[in-house]
CSV table of C-alpha atoms in Angstrom, one decimal:
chain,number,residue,atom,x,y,z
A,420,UNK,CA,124.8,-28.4,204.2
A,421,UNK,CA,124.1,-26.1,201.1
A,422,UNK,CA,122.2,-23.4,203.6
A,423,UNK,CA,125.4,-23.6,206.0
A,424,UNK,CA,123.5,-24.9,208.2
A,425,UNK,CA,125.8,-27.5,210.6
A,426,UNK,CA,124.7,-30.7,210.1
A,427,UNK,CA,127.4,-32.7,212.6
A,428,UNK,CA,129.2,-30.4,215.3
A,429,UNK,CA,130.4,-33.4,217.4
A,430,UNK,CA,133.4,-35.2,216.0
A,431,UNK,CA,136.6,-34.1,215.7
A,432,UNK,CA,139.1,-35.0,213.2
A,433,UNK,CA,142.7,-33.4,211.5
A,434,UNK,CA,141.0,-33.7,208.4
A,435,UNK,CA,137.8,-34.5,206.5
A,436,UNK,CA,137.5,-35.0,202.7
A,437,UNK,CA,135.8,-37.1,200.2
A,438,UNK,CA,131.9,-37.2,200.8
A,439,UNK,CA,130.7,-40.0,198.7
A,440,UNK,CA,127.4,-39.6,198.3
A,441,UNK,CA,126.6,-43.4,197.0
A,442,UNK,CA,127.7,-44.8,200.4
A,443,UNK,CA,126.7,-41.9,202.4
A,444,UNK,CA,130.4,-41.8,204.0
A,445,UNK,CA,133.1,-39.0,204.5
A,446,UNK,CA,136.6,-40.2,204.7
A,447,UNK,CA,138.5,-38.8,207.9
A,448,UNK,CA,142.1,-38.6,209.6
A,449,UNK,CA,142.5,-38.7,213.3
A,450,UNK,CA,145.3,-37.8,215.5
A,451,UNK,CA,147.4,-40.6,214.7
A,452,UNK,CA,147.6,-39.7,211.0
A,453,UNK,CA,145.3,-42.9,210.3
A,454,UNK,CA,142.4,-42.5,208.2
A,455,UNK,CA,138.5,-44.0,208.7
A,456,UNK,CA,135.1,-43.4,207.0
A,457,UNK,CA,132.1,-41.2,209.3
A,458,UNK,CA,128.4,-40.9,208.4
A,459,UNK,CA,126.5,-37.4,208.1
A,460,UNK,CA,125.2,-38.1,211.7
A,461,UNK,CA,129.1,-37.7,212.9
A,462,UNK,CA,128.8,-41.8,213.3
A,463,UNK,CA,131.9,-44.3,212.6
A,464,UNK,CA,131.6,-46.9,210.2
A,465,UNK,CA,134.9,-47.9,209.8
A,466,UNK,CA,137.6,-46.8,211.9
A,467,UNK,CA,140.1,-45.4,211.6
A,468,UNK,CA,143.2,-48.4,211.1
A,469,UNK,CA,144.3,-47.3,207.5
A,470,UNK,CA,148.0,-46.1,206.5
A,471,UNK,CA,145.7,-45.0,203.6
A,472,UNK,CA,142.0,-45.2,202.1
A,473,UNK,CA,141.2,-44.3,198.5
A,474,UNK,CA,138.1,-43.0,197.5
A,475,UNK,CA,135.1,-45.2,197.0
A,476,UNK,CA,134.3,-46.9,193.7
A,477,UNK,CA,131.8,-49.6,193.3
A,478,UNK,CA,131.2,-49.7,196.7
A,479,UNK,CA,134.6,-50.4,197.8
A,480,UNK,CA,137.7,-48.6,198.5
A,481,UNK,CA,141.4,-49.2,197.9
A,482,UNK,CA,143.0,-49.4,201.5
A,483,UNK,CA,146.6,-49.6,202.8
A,484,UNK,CA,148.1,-50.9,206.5
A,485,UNK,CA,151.9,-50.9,207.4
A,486,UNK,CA,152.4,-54.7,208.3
A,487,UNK,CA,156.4,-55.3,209.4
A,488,UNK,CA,157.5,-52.3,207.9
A,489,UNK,CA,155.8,-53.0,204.3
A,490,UNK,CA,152.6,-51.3,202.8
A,491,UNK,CA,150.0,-53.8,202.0
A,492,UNK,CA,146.7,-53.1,200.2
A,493,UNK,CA,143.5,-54.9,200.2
A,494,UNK,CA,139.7,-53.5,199.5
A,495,UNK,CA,136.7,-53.2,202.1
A,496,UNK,CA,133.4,-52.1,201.1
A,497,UNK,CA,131.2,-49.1,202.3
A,498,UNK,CA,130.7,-51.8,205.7
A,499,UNK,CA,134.1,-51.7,206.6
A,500,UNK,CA,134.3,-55.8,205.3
A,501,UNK,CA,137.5,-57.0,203.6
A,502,UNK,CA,136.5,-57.7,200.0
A,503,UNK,CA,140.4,-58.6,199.2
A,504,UNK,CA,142.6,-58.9,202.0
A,505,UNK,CA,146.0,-57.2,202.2
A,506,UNK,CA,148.1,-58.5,200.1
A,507,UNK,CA,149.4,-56.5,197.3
A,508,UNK,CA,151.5,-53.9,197.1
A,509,UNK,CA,149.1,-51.7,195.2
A,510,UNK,CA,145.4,-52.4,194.3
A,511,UNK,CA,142.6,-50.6,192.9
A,512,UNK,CA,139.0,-51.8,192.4
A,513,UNK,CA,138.4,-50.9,188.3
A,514,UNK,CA,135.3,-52.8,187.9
A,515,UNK,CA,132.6,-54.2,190.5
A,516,UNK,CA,134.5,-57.9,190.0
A,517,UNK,CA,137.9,-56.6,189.0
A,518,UNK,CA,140.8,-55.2,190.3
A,519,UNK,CA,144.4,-54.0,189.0
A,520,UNK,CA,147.0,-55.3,191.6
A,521,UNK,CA,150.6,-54.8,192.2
A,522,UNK,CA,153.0,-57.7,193.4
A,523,UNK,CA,157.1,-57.8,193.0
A,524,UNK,CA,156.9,-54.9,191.3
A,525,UNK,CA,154.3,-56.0,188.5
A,526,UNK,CA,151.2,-55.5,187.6
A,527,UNK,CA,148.2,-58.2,187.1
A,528,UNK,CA,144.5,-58.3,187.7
A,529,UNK,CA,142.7,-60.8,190.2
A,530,UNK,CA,139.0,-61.0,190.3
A,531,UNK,CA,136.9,-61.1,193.6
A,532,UNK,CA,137.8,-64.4,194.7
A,533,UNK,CA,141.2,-64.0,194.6
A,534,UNK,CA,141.9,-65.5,191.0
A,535,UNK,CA,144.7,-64.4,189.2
A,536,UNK,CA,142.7,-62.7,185.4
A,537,UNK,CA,145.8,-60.8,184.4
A,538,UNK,CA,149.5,-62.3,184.7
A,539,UNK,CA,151.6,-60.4,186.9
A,540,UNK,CA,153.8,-59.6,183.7
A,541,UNK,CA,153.3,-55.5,183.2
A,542,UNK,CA,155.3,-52.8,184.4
A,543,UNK,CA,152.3,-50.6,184.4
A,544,UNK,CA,148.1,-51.1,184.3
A,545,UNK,CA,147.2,-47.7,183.6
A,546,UNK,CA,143.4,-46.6,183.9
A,547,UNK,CA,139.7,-48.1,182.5
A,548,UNK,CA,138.8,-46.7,179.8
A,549,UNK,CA,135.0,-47.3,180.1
A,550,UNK,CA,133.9,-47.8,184.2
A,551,UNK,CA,131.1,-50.6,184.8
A,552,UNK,CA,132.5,-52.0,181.0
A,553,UNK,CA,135.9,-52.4,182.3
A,554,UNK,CA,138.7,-52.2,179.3
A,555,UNK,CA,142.7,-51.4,180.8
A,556,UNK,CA,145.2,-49.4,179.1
A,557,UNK,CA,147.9,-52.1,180.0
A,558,UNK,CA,151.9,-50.9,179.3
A,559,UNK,CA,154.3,-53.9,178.2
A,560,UNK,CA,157.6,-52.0,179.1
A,561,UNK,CA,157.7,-48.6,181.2
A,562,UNK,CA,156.1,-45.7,180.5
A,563,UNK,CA,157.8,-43.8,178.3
A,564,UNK,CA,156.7,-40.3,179.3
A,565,UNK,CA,159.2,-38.6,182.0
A,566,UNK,CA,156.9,-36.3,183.9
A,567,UNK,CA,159.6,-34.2,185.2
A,568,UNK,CA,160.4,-33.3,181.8
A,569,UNK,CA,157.9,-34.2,179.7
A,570,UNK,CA,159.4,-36.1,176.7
A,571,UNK,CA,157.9,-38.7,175.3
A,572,UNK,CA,160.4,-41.6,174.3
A,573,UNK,CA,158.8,-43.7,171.7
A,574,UNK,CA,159.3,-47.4,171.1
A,575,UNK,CA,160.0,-47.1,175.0
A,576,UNK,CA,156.8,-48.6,175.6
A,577,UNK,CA,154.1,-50.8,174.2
A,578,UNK,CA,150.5,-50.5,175.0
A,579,UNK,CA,147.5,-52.3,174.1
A,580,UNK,CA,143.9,-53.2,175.5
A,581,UNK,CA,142.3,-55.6,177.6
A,582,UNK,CA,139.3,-56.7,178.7
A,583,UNK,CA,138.3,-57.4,182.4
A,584,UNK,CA,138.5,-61.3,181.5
A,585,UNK,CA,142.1,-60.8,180.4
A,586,UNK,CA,141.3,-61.4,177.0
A,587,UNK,CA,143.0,-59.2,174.3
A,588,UNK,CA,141.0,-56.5,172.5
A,589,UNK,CA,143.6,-55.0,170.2
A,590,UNK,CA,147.5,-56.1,171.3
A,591,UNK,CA,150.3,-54.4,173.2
A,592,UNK,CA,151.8,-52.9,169.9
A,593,UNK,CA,151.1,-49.0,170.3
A,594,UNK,CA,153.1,-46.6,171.5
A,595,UNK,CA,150.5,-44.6,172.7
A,596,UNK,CA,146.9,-45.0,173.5
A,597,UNK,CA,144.5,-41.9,174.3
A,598,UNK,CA,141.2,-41.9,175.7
A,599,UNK,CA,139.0,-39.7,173.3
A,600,UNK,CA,134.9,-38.2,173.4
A,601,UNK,CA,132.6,-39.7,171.7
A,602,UNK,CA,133.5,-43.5,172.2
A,603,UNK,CA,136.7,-43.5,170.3
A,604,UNK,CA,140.1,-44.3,171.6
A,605,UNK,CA,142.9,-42.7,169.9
A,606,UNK,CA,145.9,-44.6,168.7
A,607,UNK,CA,149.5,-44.2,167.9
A,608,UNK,CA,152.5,-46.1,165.9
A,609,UNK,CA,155.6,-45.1,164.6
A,610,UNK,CA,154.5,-41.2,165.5
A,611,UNK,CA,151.2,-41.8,163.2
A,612,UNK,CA,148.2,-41.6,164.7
A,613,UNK,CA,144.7,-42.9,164.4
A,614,UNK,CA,141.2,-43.7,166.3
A,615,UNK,CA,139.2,-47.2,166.9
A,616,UNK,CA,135.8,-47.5,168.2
């Protein structure tokens, strides 16, 4: 704890990162390179089966098994219960009843019953803009920034907003969308740029 004081001395693990104090839960690798989630009295809650476990948002955190050679992702909550089962090649929970999903290679969103909100028609869903409010940054085409060199291709891309019903807030037409202080979003077109509220 902040005194240094040990608070668990028995349970052992390779590694332990990510206390999230929400849920009360510290995420944990054994010795078979799989990851689970222990409490502050060294007590599992959910043990340790994942290929990989994301962080907890919302009370639920992106997971990831190796099912006949493929890695498939679902959700569980701070129990250890399967909120989405594994299906997708990617997933990440974005709002409490939303969540950006990869399958073939594209990206949608599905809401907690499994309903499809988004087609799977983009090549990338890129981050919320507001949490709780949920708004994606959703790219048409690639995304034309190559992070090994750092150019920016324009036209390469087209990127617009979305709300967590699917429903269009400004359309994917930018080449560039920024997330800026103060409630704006910053825009650009055609190498102009501009804010929105």
């Amino acid at each position: 704890d902040a005194t240094e004081k040990i608070v668990v001395d028995n349970f052992r693990a390779n590694s332990i990162s990510g206390y999230d104090k929400e849920t009360g839960l510290t995420q944990f690798t054994n010795n078979e390179n799989l990851k689970g989630f222990v409490n502050l009295s060294g007590d599992i809650i959910i043990s340790p089966e994942y290929a990989y476990a994301g962080y907890f948002k919302y009370g639920m955190a992106y997971v990831a098994k190796k099912i006949d050679d493929k890695k498939l992702s679902g959700v569980i909550d701070y129990k250890g219960n399967i909120v989405m089962p594994m299906l997708y090649e990617e997933i990440d929970p974005i709002s409490p009843n939303l969540f950006t999903v990869k399958k073939e290679e594209k990206w949608g969103a599905v809401n907690k019953k499994g309903e499809v909100i988004i087609d799977f028609l983009f090549e990338g869903i890129l981050w919320p803009i507001s949490p709780g409010r949920f708004t994606a940054v959703v790219a048409r085409k690639g995304i034309g920034f190559d992070n090994g060199k750092r150019v920016y291709t324009p036209g390469y891309q087209r990127m617009g907003l979305i709300d967590d019903t699917g429903q269009w807030i400004l359309p994917a037409s930018y080449d560039q969308i920024y997330i800026e202080g103060e409630g704006l979003i910053g825009l650009e077109k055609d190498r102009k740029l501009g804010f929105i509220d």
